[in-house]
Tab-separated table of N, CA and C in Angstrom:
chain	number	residue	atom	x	y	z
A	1	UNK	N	-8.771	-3.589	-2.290
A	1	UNK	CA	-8.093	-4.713	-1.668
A	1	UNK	C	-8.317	-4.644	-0.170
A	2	UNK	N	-8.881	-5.554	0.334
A	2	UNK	CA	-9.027	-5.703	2.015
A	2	UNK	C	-8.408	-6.786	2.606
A	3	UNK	N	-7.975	-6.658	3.675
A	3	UNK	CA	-7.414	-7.632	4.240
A	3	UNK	C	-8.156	-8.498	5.280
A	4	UNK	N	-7.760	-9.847	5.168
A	4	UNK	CA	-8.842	-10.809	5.852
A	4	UNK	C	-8.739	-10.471	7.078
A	5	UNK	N	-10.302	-10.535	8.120
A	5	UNK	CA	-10.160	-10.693	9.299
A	5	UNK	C	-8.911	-11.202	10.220
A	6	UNK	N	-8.542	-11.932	9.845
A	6	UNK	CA	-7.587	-13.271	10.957
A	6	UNK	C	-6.259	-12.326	10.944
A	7	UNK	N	-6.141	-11.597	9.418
A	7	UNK	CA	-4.835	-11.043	9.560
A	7	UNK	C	-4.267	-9.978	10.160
A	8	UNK	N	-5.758	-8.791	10.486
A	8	UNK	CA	-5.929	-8.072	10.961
A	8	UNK	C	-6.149	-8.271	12.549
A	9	UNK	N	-6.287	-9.239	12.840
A	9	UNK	CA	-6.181	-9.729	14.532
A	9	UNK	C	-4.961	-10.257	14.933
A	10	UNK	N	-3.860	-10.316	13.409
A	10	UNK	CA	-2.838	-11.445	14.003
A	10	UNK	C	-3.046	-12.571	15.062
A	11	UNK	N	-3.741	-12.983	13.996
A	11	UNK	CA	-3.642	-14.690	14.166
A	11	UNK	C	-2.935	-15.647	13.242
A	12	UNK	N	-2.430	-14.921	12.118
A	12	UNK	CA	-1.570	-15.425	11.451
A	12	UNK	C	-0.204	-15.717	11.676
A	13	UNK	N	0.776	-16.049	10.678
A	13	UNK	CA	2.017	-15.762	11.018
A	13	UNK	C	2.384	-14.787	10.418
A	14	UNK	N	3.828	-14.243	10.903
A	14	UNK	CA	4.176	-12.806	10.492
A	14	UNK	C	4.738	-12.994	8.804
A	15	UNK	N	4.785	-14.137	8.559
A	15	UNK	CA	5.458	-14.603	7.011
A	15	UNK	C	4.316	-13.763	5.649
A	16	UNK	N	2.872	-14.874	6.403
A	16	UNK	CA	1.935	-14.470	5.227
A	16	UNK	C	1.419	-13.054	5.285
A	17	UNK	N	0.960	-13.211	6.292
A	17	UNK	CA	0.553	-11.487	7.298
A	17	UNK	C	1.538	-10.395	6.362
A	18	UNK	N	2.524	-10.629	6.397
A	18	UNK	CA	3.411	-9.474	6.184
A	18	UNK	C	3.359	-9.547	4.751
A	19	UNK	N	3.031	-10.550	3.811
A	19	UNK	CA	3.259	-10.468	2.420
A	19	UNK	C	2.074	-9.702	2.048
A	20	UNK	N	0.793	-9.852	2.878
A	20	UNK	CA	-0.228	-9.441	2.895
A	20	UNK	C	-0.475	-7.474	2.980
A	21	UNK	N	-0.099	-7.883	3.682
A	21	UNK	CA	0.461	-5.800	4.617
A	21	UNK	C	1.051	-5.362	3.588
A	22	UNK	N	2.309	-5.677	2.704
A	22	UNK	CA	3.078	-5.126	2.330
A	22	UNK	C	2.356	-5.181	0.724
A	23	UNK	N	1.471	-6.264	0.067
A	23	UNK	CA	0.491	-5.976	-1.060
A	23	UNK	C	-0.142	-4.873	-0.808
A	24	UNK	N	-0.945	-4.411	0.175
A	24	UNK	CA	-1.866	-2.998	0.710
A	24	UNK	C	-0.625	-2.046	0.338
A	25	UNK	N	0.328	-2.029	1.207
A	25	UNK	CA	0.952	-0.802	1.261
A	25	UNK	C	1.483	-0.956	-0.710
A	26	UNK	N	2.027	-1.559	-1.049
A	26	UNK	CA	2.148	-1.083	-2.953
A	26	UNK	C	1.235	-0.666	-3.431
A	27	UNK	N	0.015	-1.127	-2.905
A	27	UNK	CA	-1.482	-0.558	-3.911
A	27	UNK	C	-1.899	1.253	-3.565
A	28	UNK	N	-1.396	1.078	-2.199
A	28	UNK	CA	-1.588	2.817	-1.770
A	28	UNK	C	-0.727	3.972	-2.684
A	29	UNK	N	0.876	3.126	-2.439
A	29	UNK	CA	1.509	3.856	-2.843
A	29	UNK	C	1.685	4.148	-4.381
A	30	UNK	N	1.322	3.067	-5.388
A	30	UNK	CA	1.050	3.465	-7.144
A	30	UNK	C	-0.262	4.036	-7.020
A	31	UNK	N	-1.393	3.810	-6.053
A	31	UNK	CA	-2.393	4.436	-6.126
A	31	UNK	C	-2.153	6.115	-6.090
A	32	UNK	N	-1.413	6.387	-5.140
A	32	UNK	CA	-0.989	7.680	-5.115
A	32	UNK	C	-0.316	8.276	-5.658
A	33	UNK	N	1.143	7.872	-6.471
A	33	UNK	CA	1.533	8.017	-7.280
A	33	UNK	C	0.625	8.692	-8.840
A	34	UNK	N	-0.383	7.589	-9.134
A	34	UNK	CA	-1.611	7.986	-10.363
A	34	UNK	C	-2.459	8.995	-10.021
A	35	UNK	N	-2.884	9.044	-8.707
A	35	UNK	CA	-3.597	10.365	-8.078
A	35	UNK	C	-2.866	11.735	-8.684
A	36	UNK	N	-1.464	11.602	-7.709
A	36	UNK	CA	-0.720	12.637	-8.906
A	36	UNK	C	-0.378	13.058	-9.938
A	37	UNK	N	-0.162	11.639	-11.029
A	37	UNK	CA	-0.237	12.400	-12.430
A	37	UNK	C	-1.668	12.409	-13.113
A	38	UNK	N	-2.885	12.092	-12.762
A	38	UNK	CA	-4.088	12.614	-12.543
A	38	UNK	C	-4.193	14.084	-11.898
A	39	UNK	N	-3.848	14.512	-11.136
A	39	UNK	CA	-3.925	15.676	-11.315
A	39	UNK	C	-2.961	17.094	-11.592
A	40	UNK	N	-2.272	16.474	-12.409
A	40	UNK	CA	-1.408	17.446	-13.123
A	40	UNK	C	-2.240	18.302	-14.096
A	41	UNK	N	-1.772	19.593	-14.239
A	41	UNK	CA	-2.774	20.541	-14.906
A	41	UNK	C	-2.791	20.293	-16.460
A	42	UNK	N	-3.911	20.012	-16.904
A	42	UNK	CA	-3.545	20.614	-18.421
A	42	UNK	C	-2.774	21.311	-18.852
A	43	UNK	N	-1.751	21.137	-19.769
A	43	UNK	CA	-1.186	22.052	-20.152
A	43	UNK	C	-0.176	21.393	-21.712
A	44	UNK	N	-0.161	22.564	-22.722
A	44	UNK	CA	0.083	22.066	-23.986
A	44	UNK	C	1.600	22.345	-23.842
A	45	UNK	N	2.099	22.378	-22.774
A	45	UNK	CA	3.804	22.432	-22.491
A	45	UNK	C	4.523	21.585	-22.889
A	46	UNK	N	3.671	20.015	-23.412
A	46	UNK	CA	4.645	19.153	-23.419
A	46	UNK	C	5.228	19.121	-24.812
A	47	UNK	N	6.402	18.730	-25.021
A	47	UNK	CA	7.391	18.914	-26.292
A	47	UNK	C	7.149	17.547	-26.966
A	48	UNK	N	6.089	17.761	-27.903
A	48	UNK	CA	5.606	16.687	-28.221
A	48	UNK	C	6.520	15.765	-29.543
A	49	UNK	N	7.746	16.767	-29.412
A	49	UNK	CA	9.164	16.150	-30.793
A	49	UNK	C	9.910	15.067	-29.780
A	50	UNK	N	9.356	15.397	-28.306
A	50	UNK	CA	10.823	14.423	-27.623
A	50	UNK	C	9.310	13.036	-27.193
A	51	UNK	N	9.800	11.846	-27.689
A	51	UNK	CA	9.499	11.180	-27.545
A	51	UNK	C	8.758	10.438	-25.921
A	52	UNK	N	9.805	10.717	-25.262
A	52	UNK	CA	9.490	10.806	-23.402
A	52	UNK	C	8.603	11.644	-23.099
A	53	UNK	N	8.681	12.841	-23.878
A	53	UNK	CA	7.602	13.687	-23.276
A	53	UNK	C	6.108	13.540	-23.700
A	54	UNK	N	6.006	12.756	-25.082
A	54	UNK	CA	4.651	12.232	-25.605
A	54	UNK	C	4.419	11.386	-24.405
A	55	UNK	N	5.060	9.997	-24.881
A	55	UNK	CA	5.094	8.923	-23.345
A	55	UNK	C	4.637	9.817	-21.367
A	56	UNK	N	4.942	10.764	-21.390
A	56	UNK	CA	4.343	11.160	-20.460
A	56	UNK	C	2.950	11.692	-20.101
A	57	UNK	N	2.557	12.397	-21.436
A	57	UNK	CA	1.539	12.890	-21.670
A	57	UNK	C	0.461	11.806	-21.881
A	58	UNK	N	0.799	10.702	-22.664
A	58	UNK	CA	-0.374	10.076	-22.759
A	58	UNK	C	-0.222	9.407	-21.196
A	59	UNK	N	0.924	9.210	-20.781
A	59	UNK	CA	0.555	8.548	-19.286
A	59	UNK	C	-0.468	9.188	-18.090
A	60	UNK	N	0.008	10.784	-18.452
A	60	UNK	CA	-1.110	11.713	-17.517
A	60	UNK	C	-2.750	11.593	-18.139
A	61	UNK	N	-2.563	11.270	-19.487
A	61	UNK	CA	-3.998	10.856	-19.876
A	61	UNK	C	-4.691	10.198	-19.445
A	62	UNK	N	-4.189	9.128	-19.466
A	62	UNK	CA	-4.591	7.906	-18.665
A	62	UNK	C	-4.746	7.882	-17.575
A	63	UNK	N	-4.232	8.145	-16.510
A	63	UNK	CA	-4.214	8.676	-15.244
A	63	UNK	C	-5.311	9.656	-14.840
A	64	UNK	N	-5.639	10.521	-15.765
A	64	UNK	CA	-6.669	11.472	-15.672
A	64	UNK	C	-8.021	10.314	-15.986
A	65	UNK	N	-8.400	9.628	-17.099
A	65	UNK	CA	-9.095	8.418	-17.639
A	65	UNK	C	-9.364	7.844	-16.365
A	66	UNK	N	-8.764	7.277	-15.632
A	66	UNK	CA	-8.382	6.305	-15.028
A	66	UNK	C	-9.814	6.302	-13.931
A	67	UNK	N	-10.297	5.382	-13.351
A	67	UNK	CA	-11.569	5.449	-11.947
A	67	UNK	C	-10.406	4.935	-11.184
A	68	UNK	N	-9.685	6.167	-9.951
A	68	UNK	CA	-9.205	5.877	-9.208
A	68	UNK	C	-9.942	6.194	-7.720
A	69	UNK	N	-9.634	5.627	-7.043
A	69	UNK	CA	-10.273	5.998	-5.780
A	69	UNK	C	-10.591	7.211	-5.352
A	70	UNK	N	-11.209	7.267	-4.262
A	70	UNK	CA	-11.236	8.906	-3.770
A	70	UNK	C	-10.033	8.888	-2.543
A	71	UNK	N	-9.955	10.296	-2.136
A	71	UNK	CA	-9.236	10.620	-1.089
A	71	UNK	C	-9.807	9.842	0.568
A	72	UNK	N	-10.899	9.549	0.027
A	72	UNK	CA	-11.766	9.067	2.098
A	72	UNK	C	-11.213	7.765	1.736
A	73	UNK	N	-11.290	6.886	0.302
A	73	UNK	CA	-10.890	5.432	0.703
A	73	UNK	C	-9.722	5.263	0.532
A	74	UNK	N	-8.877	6.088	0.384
A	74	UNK	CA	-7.505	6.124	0.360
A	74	UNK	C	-6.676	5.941	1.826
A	75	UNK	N	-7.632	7.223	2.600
A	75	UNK	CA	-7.187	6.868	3.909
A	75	UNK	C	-7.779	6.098	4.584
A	76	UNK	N	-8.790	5.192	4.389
A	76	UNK	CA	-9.281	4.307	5.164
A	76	UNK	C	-8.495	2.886	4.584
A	77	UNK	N	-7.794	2.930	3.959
A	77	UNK	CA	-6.797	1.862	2.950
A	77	UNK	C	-5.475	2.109	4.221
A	78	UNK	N	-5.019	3.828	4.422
A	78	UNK	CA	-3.406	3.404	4.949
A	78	UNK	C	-4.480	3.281	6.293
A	79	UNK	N	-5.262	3.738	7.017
A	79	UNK	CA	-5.952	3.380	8.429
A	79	UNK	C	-6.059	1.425	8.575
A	80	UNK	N	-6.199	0.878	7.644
A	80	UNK	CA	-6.136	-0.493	7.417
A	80	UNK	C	-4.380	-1.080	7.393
A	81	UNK	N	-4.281	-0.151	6.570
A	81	UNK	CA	-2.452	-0.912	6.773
A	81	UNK	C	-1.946	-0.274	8.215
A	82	UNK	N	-2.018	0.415	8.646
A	82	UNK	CA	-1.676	0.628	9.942
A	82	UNK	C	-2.195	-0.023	11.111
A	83	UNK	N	-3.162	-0.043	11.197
A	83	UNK	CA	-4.075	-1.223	12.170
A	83	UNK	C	-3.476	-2.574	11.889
A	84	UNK	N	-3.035	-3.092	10.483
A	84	UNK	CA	-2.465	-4.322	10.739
A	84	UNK	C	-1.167	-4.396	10.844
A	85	UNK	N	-0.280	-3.307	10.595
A	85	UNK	CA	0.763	-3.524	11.569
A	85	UNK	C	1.106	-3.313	12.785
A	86	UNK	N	-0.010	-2.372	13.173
A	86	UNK	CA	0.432	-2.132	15.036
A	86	UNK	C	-0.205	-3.358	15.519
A	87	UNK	N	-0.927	-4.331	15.356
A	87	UNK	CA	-1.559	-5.229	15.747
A	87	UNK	C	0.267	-6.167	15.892
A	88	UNK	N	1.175	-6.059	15.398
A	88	UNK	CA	2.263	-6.839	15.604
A	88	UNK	C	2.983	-6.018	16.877
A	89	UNK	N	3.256	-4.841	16.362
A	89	UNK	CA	4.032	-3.953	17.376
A	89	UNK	C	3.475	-3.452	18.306
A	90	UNK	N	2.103	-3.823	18.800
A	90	UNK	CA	1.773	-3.427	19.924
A	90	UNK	C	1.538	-4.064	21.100
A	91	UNK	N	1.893	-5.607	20.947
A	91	UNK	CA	1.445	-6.840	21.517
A	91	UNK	C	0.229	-7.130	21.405
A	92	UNK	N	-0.575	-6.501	20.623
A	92	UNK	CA	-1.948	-7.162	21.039
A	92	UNK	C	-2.567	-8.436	19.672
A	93	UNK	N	-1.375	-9.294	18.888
A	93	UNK	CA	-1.250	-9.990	17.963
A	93	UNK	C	-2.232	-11.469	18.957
A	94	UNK	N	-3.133	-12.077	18.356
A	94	UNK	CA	-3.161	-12.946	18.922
A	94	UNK	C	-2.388	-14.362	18.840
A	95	UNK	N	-1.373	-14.201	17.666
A	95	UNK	CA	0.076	-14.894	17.658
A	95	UNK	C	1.392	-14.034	18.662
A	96	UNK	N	1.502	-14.234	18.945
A	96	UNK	CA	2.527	-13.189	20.003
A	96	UNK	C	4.089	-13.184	19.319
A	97	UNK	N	4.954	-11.999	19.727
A	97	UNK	CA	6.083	-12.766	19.173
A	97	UNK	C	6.698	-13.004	20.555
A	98	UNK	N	7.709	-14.364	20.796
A	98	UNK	CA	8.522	-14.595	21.766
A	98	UNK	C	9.889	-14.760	21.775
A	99	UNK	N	10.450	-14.360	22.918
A	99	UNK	CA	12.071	-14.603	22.194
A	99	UNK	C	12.505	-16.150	22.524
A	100	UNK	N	13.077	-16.674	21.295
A	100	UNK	CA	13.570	-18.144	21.375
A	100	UNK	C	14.780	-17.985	21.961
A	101	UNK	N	15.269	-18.254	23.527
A	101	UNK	CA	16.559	-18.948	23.710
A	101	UNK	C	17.473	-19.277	22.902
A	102	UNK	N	16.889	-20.651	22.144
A	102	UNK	CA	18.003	-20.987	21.314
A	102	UNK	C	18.068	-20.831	20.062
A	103	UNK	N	17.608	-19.950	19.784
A	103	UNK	CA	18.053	-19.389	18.165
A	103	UNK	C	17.988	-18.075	18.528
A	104	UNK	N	18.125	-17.233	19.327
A	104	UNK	CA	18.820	-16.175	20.217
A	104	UNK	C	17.686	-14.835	19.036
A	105	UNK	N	16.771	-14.796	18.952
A	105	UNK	CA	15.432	-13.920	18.357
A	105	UNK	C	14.209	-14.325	18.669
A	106	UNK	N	13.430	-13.335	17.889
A	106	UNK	CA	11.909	-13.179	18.135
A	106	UNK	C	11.543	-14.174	16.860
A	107	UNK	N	10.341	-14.877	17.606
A	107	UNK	CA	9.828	-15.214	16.760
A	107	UNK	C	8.302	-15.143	17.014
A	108	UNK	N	7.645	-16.199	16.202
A	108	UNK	CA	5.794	-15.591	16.401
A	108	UNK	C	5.309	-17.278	16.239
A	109	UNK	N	4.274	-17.575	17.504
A	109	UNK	CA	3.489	-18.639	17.514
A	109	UNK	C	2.108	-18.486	17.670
């Protein structure tokens, strides 16, 4: 998942932008999540009478199965979600945020 140019320059608004940012950041974080039960060790520990614990096992299966990313595009994924949010918090958005007088907050034009 990449994020479009425009959004990454903030030139957007912070509405879509942010629905955008915050899709990246869920994909990192179940991504990483599966990384981990991908690499859970083999092991015939699981109590295969309790039902949850089958359900887990085939989940680490799968997870192991699974073509998940590597570790370099993982961090070049949160290096992407971070670049597009300091692009808000750093002023350098080419939508700016300003404070409105009369609705007494920040907003972004």
């Amino acid at each position: 998942f990449s994020l479009p140019d425009y959004y990454m320059a903030g030139v957007g608004d912070t509405y879509f932008s942010g629905k955008m940012l915050a899709k990246l950041g869920r994909i990192i974080v179940i991504t990483s999540e599966l990384k981990g039960l991908a690499a859970t060790p083999d092991s015939d520990s699981f109590n295969l009478d309790d039902p949850s614990e089958r359900e887990l096992k085939r989940i680490v299966l799968a997870a192991k199965n699974a073509n998940l990313p590597s570790d370099e595009v993982m961090m070049e994924a949160v290096a992407r979600l971070r670049s597009g949010v300091e692009v808000w918090l750093n002023g350098t958005a080419e939508a700016k945020f300003i404070y409105d007088d009369d609705w007494g907050g920040l907003v972004n034009c």
